[in-house]
Coordinates of N, CA and C and ligand atoms in Angstrom, one line a residue:
M1 N 2.6 50.9 43.9 CA 3.7 50.5 43.4 C 3.9 49.2 42.8
K2 N 4.4 49.1 41.4 CA 4.3 47.9 40.8 C 5.5 46.9 41.3
K3 N 5.1 45.7 41.1 CA 6.3 44.6 41.6 C 6.7 44.0 40.2
N4 N 7.9 44.0 40.2 CA 8.7 43.3 39.0 C 9.5 42.2 39.4
T5 N 9.3 41.2 38.9 CA 10.0 39.8 39.5 C 11.1 39.3 38.5
L6 N 12.3 39.4 38.9 CA 13.4 39.2 37.9 C 13.8 37.5 38.3
S7 N 13.8 36.6 37.3 CA 14.3 35.3 37.4 C 15.3 34.7 36.7
V8 N 16.1 33.8 37.3 CA 17.5 33.4 36.7 C 17.3 32.0 36.6
N9 N 18.1 31.4 35.5 CA 17.9 30.0 35.5 C 19.4 29.5 36.0
V10 N 19.5 28.6 36.7 CA 20.6 28.1 37.2 C 20.6 26.7 36.9
Y11 N 21.5 26.0 36.4 CA 21.5 24.7 36.0 C 22.3 24.0 36.7
E12 N 22.0 22.7 37.1 CA 23.0 22.1 38.0 C 23.5 20.5 37.6
V13 N 24.5 20.3 37.4 CA 24.9 18.8 37.1 C 25.8 18.4 38.2
D14 N 25.3 17.0 38.5 CA 26.0 16.1 39.7 C 27.3 15.6 39.1
K15 N 27.4 15.2 37.9 CA 28.5 14.6 37.5 C 29.2 15.4 36.1
I16 N 30.5 15.6 36.3 CA 31.1 16.2 35.2 C 30.6 15.8 33.6
E17 N 30.7 14.5 33.5 CA 30.3 13.9 32.3 C 29.1 14.2 31.8
E18 N 28.2 14.9 32.5 CA 26.9 15.4 31.9 C 27.4 16.8 31.0
L19 N 28.6 17.2 31.0 CA 28.9 18.3 30.4 C 29.5 17.9 29.1
T20 N 29.5 18.7 28.0 CA 30.3 18.5 26.7 C 31.8 18.1 27.1
A21 N 32.4 17.3 26.3 CA 33.9 17.0 26.4 C 34.5 18.6 26.5
E22 N 34.4 19.4 25.7 CA 34.9 20.8 25.7 C 34.7 21.5 27.0
E23 N 33.6 21.3 27.5 CA 33.2 22.0 28.9 C 34.1 21.3 30.1
Q24 N 33.8 19.8 29.9 CA 34.8 19.0 31.0 C 36.1 19.5 31.1
E25 N 36.9 19.6 29.9 CA 38.1 20.0 29.9 C 38.4 21.3 30.7
L26 N 37.4 22.4 30.2 CA 37.6 23.7 30.8 C 37.4 23.7 32.3
V27 N 36.5 22.8 32.8 CA 36.6 22.6 34.2 C 37.7 21.9 34.8
E28 N 38.1 21.0 34.3 CA 39.4 20.4 34.7 C 40.3 21.6 34.7
V29 N 40.8 22.3 33.7 CA 41.7 23.3 33.7 C 41.6 24.2 34.7
S30 N 40.4 24.7 35.1 CA 40.1 25.6 36.2 C 40.5 24.9 37.4
R31 N 40.1 23.7 37.7 CA 40.5 22.9 39.0 C 42.1 22.9 39.0
K32 N 42.8 22.7 37.8 CA 44.1 22.7 38.0 C 44.9 23.9 38.2
M33 N 44.3 24.9 37.9 CA 44.7 26.3 38.2 C 44.6 26.7 39.7
T34 N 43.8 26.2 40.3 CA 43.6 26.4 41.4 C 45.0 26.0 42.4
R35 N 45.6 25.1 41.8 CA 47.0 24.8 42.2 C 48.1 25.5 42.3
K36 N 47.9 26.7 41.3 CA 48.9 27.3 41.0 C 48.7 28.7 41.5
A37 N 47.5 29.0 42.4 CA 47.1 30.1 42.7 C 48.1 30.7 43.9
Y38 N 48.4 31.9 44.0 CA 49.2 32.6 45.1 C 48.1 33.2 46.0
A39 N 47.6 32.4 47.0 CA 46.8 32.9 48.1 C 47.2 32.6 49.4
P40 N 48.5 33.1 49.7 CA 48.9 32.8 51.2 C 48.1 33.5 52.2
Y41 N 47.2 34.5 51.8 CA 46.7 35.2 53.1 C 45.3 34.4 53.3
S42 N 44.5 34.4 52.2 CA 43.1 33.8 52.3 C 43.3 32.2 52.6
E43 N 44.2 31.7 51.9 CA 44.3 30.3 51.7 C 43.1 29.6 51.1
F44 N 42.6 30.6 50.2 CA 41.5 30.5 49.2 C 41.8 30.3 47.9
Y45 N 41.7 29.3 47.3 CA 42.7 29.0 46.0 C 41.7 28.8 44.7
V46 N 41.6 29.8 44.0 CA 40.5 30.0 42.9 C 41.3 29.8 41.3
G47 N 40.7 29.1 40.7 CA 41.2 28.8 39.3 C 40.2 29.4 38.4
A48 N 40.6 29.8 37.1 CA 39.7 30.2 36.1 C 40.3 29.9 34.6
A49 N 39.4 29.4 33.9 CA 39.7 29.0 32.6 C 38.6 29.5 31.4
I50 N 39.2 30.4 30.5 CA 38.2 31.0 29.4 C 38.5 30.2 28.2
L51 N 37.5 29.6 27.4 CA 37.6 29.3 26.1 C 37.1 30.4 25.2
L52 N 38.1 30.8 24.6 CA 37.7 31.8 23.2 C 37.2 31.1 22.3
E53 N 36.8 32.1 21.2 CA 36.1 31.4 20.0 C 37.2 30.8 19.0
N54 N 38.5 31.2 19.2 CA 39.4 30.8 18.3 C 40.0 29.5 18.9
G55 N 39.4 28.9 20.0 CA 39.9 27.6 20.4 C 40.9 27.8 21.7
K56 N 41.3 28.7 22.0 CA 42.5 28.9 22.9 C 41.7 29.0 24.3
I57 N 42.4 28.6 25.2 CA 41.9 28.6 26.8 C 43.0 29.4 27.3
I58 N 42.4 30.4 27.9 CA 43.1 31.4 28.8 C 42.9 31.1 30.4
K59 N 44.2 31.0 31.1 CA 43.8 30.6 32.3 C 44.5 31.6 33.5
G60 N 43.5 31.5 34.4 CA 44.1 32.4 35.5 C 43.8 31.8 36.8
N61 N 44.4 32.5 37.9 CA 44.2 32.2 39.4 C 44.3 33.3 40.3
N62 N 43.6 33.3 41.6 CA 43.9 34.6 42.3 C 45.3 34.9 42.8
Q63 N 45.7 36.2 42.6 CA 47.1 36.6 43.1 C 46.8 37.3 44.1
E64 N 47.3 37.1 45.2 CA 47.2 37.9 46.5 C 48.6 39.1 46.6
N65 N 48.7 39.8 47.8 CA 49.5 40.6 48.1 C 49.4 41.0 49.4
G66 N 50.7 41.2 50.0 CA 50.6 41.7 51.5 C 49.9 42.9 51.7
A67 N 49.8 43.8 50.7 CA 49.1 45.0 50.8 C 47.8 44.5 50.1
Y68 N 46.8 43.9 51.0 CA 45.6 43.2 50.6 C 45.0 43.6 49.6
P69 N 44.5 44.9 49.3 CA 43.4 45.2 48.2 C 44.3 45.1 46.7
S70 N 45.6 45.0 47.0 CA 46.3 44.8 45.6 C 46.1 43.7 44.9
G71 N 45.5 42.5 45.5 CA 45.5 41.4 44.8 C 44.5 41.4 43.8
L72 N 44.2 40.2 43.1 CA 43.3 40.2 42.1 C 42.5 38.8 41.9
C73 N 41.2 38.7 41.7 CA 40.6 37.5 41.6 C 40.8 36.7 40.2
A74 N 40.5 35.4 40.5 CA 41.0 34.3 39.3 C 40.3 34.9 37.9
E75 N 39.1 35.2 38.2 CA 38.5 35.3 37.0 C 39.0 36.8 36.3
R76 N 39.3 37.6 37.1 CA 39.8 38.9 36.5 C 41.2 38.6 35.8
V77 N 42.0 37.9 36.6 CA 43.1 37.8 36.1 C 43.1 37.1 34.3
A78 N 42.2 36.1 34.3 CA 41.9 35.4 33.3 C 41.3 36.4 32.3
A79 N 40.3 37.0 32.4 CA 39.5 37.8 31.7 C 40.4 38.8 31.0
F80 N 41.3 39.7 31.9 CA 42.3 40.7 31.5 C 43.2 40.1 30.7
A81 N 43.6 38.9 31.0 CA 44.7 38.4 30.2 C 44.2 38.0 28.8
A82 N 42.9 37.6 28.5 CA 42.2 37.2 27.4 C 42.2 38.5 26.6
S83 N 41.6 39.4 27.5 CA 41.4 40.7 26.4 C 42.7 41.3 26.1
A84 N 43.8 41.3 26.7 CA 45.1 41.9 26.5 C 45.7 41.1 25.3
M85 N 45.6 39.7 25.4 CA 46.2 38.9 24.2 C 45.5 38.8 23.0
Y86 N 44.2 38.7 23.1 CA 43.2 38.4 22.0 C 42.2 39.4 21.9
P87 N 42.3 40.6 21.9 CA 41.2 41.6 22.1 C 40.3 41.4 20.9
G88 N 39.1 41.7 21.4 CA 37.9 41.5 20.4 C 37.6 40.1 20.0
V89 N 38.3 39.0 20.7 CA 37.9 37.8 20.4 C 36.8 37.3 21.4
E90 N 35.8 36.6 20.8 CA 34.6 36.3 22.0 C 35.3 35.3 23.0
M91 N 34.7 35.6 24.0 CA 34.9 34.5 24.9 C 33.4 33.8 25.2
K92 N 33.9 32.5 25.0 CA 32.5 31.5 24.9 C 32.1 31.2 26.4
T93 N 33.0 30.7 27.1 CA 32.8 30.1 28.4 C 33.8 30.3 29.3
I94 N 33.5 30.5 30.5 CA 34.3 30.6 31.7 C 34.1 29.6 32.7
A95 N 35.0 28.7 33.1 CA 34.9 27.7 34.2 C 35.9 28.4 35.4
V96 N 35.1 28.3 36.5 CA 35.6 28.8 37.9 C 35.6 27.7 38.7
S97 N 36.8 27.5 39.6 CA 36.8 26.5 40.5 C 37.6 27.0 41.8
A98 N 37.4 26.5 42.8 CA 38.1 26.6 44.1 C 38.2 25.6 45.1
H99 N 39.5 25.8 45.9 CA 39.4 24.9 47.1 C 40.1 25.8 48.3
S100 N 39.9 25.2 49.5 CA 40.3 25.9 50.5 C 41.1 25.1 51.5
T101 N 42.2 25.4 52.0 CA 42.7 24.7 53.2 C 42.4 25.2 54.4
R102 N 41.5 26.3 54.4 CA 41.2 26.7 55.7 C 39.5 26.5 56.2
V103 N 38.7 26.4 55.1 CA 37.2 26.2 55.3 C 36.8 25.1 54.4
E104 N 35.7 24.4 55.1 CA 35.2 23.3 53.9 C 34.3 23.9 53.0
M105 N 34.6 23.8 51.9 CA 33.6 24.4 50.7 C 32.3 23.4 50.5
E106 N 31.2 24.0 51.0 CA 30.0 23.2 50.4 C 29.5 23.5 49.2
E107 N 29.7 24.8 48.7 CA 28.9 24.9 47.5 C 30.0 25.4 46.2
P108 N 29.7 25.4 45.2 CA 30.7 25.6 44.1 C 31.0 27.4 44.5
V109 N 32.1 27.8 43.8 CA 32.5 29.1 43.9 C 31.7 29.8 43.0
S110 N 31.3 31.1 43.7 CA 30.6 32.1 42.7 C 31.2 33.5 42.6
P111 N 31.5 34.1 41.5 CA 32.1 35.0 41.3 C 31.7 36.4 42.2
C112 N 32.6 37.2 42.5 CA 32.4 38.2 43.4 C 31.6 39.4 42.6
G113 N 31.3 40.2 43.1 CA 30.6 41.3 42.5 C 31.5 42.0 41.3
A114 N 32.8 42.3 41.7 CA 33.4 43.1 40.7 C 33.9 42.2 39.4
C115 N 34.2 40.9 39.8 CA 34.3 40.0 38.6 C 33.3 40.0 37.6
R116 N 31.8 39.9 38.1 CA 30.6 39.8 37.5 C 30.7 41.0 36.7
Q117 N 30.9 42.3 37.3 CA 31.0 43.5 36.3 C 31.8 43.3 35.3
V118 N 33.1 43.1 35.6 CA 34.1 43.0 34.5 C 33.7 42.0 33.4
L119 N 33.3 40.8 33.9 CA 32.8 40.0 32.5 C 31.7 40.2 32.1
L120 N 30.7 41.0 32.7 CA 29.3 41.5 31.9 C 29.8 42.7 30.9
E121 N 30.8 43.4 31.0 CA 31.2 44.1 30.0 C 31.8 43.7 28.8
Y122 N 32.4 42.5 29.2 CA 33.1 41.8 28.0 C 31.7 41.4 27.1
E123 N 30.9 40.8 28.0 CA 29.7 40.2 27.4 C 29.0 40.9 26.5
I124 N 28.8 42.2 27.0 CA 27.9 43.2 26.3 C 28.8 43.7 25.2
L125 N 30.0 43.7 25.2 CA 30.9 44.2 24.0 C 30.8 43.3 23.3
Q126 N 30.9 41.9 23.4 CA 30.8 40.8 22.1 C 29.5 40.5 21.7
Q127 N 28.4 41.0 22.3 CA 26.9 40.6 22.1 C 26.6 39.2 22.0
K128 N 27.4 38.5 22.6 CA 27.1 37.0 22.7 C 27.2 36.6 24.1
P129 N 26.5 35.7 24.6 CA 26.7 35.1 26.0 C 28.0 34.7 26.6
I130 N 28.4 34.7 27.5 CA 29.8 34.1 28.1 C 28.8 33.2 29.0
K131 N 29.3 31.9 28.8 CA 28.6 30.9 29.6 C 29.3 30.6 31.0
M132 N 28.9 30.3 32.2 CA 29.8 30.0 33.3 C 29.6 28.8 34.0
L133 N 30.8 28.1 34.1 CA 30.6 26.8 34.8 C 31.3 26.9 36.1
L134 N 30.8 26.8 37.2 CA 30.9 27.0 38.2 C 31.0 25.8 39.4
S135 N 32.3 25.7 39.8 CA 32.5 24.2 40.6 C 33.4 24.4 41.8
K136 N 33.7 23.2 42.4 CA 34.7 23.4 43.5 C 35.5 22.0 43.0
E137 N 36.3 21.5 44.1 CA 37.3 20.5 43.7 C 36.6 19.1 42.8
E138 N 35.4 19.0 43.5 CA 34.8 17.9 43.1 C 33.2 18.2 43.1
G139 N 32.2 17.3 42.9 CA 30.7 17.3 43.2 C 30.2 18.1 42.0
K140 N 28.8 18.8 42.5 CA 28.1 19.3 41.5 C 28.7 20.6 40.8
I141 N 28.2 20.8 39.7 CA 28.6 22.0 38.9 C 27.4 22.9 38.3
L142 N 27.5 24.1 38.8 CA 26.4 25.0 38.4 C 26.8 25.7 36.9
V143 N 25.7 25.5 36.3 CA 25.9 26.1 34.9 C 25.0 27.3 34.7
I144 N 25.5 28.6 34.2 CA 24.9 29.7 34.2 C 24.7 30.3 32.6
E145 N 23.8 30.6 31.9 CA 23.7 30.6 30.5 C 24.7 31.9 30.1
K146 N 24.4 33.0 31.2 CA 25.5 34.3 30.5 C 25.5 35.0 31.9
V147 N 26.7 35.9 31.9 CA 26.9 36.5 33.1 C 25.9 37.6 33.4
N148 N 25.0 37.9 32.5 CA 24.1 39.3 32.7 C 23.1 38.4 33.9
D149 N 22.8 37.0 33.9 CA 22.2 36.3 34.8 C 22.5 36.6 36.2
L150 N 23.7 36.8 36.5 CA 24.4 36.9 37.9 C 24.3 38.5 38.2
L151 N 24.1 39.2 37.3 CA 24.2 40.7 37.6 C 23.0 41.3 37.0
P152 N 21.8 41.1 37.4 CA 20.6 41.8 36.9 C 20.8 43.2 37.3
L153 N 20.0 44.3 36.8 CA 19.8 45.6 36.8 C 21.2 46.1 37.1
S154 N 22.3 45.9 36.3 CA 23.6 46.2 36.5 C 23.9 47.6 36.0
F155 N 25.2 48.1 36.6 CA 25.5 49.5 35.9 C 26.2 49.2 34.6
S156 N 25.8 50.0 33.6 CA 26.5 49.9 32.3 C 27.3 51.1 32.1
G157 N 28.8 50.8 31.8 CA 29.6 51.8 31.8 C 29.6 52.5 30.3
G158 N 28.6 51.7 29.6 CA 28.4 52.2 28.1 C 28.2 53.7 28.0
G159 N 27.4 54.4 29.1 CA 27.0 55.5 29.1 C 28.2 56.5 29.3
L160 N 29.4 56.0 29.6 CA 30.5 57.0 30.0 C 31.3 57.0 28.8
K161 N 31.2 56.3 27.8 CA 31.8 56.4 26.5 C 31.6 57.7 25.9
K162 N 32.1 58.2 24.9 CA 32.0 59.3 24.1 C 31.3 58.8 23.0
S163 N 30.1 59.2 22.7 CA 29.3 58.7 21.5 C 30.3 58.4 20.4
G164 N 30.0 57.3 19.5 CA 30.8 56.9 18.6 C 32.0 56.0 18.8
A165 N 32.3 56.0 20.1 CA 33.4 55.1 20.7 C 33.0 53.6 21.0
S166 N 33.6 52.8 20.4 CA 33.2 51.3 20.5 C 34.0 50.7 22.0
Ligands
THU1 N1 38.4 35.1 44.9 C1 38.5 34.8 43.5 O1 39.7 34.8 43.0 N2 37.6 34.6 42.9 C2 36.0 34.8 43.5 O2 35.2 34.3 42.7 C3 36.1 34.9 44.9 C4 37.2 35.3 45.4 C5 39.7 35.3 45.6 C6 40.1 36.7 46.2 C7 41.0 36.4 47.2 O3 42.4 36.0 46.7 C8 40.5 35.1 47.6 O4 39.8 34.4 47.0 C9 39.7 35.3 48.9 O5 38.6 36.2 48.8

């Protein structure tokens, strides 16, 4: 049996000032969006902000529901809104942040598997990386160069498309 090792680069900045001005703003927007989340059940408030190639920032946050599985994560709220309003416009960077009134967050928030899958499909579609800035209310920020880094050996829905479909 042959062993294949996959490696991922995860960059870390201790101070937001180490990011570009554009990225700092995106992180701040994602942090502000946590305040508008509808998360009465988990009390885990997540905000997301996606910078599009056209300069627009599309915002989202988690939306929960009493019928628990019906809610949606912040990342997908933002990504689906971006694709709905600006189909085909490149997503350059997504910032995600979170805070909780129930638990002490020690590490920056990291997207769930379903959100990684959804973001990856947009990344593959646009053939350009979507950079990720993962944070919490304050403190260190993780920088991931592309969604694919967070979902190696991913399932590709591409095989499900009829040949010739884009
Ligand atoms: N959640 C997000 O919005 N994004 C993540 O990356 C992780 C989890 C939401 C889903 C649910 O509303 C709450 O956080 C607790 O899981």
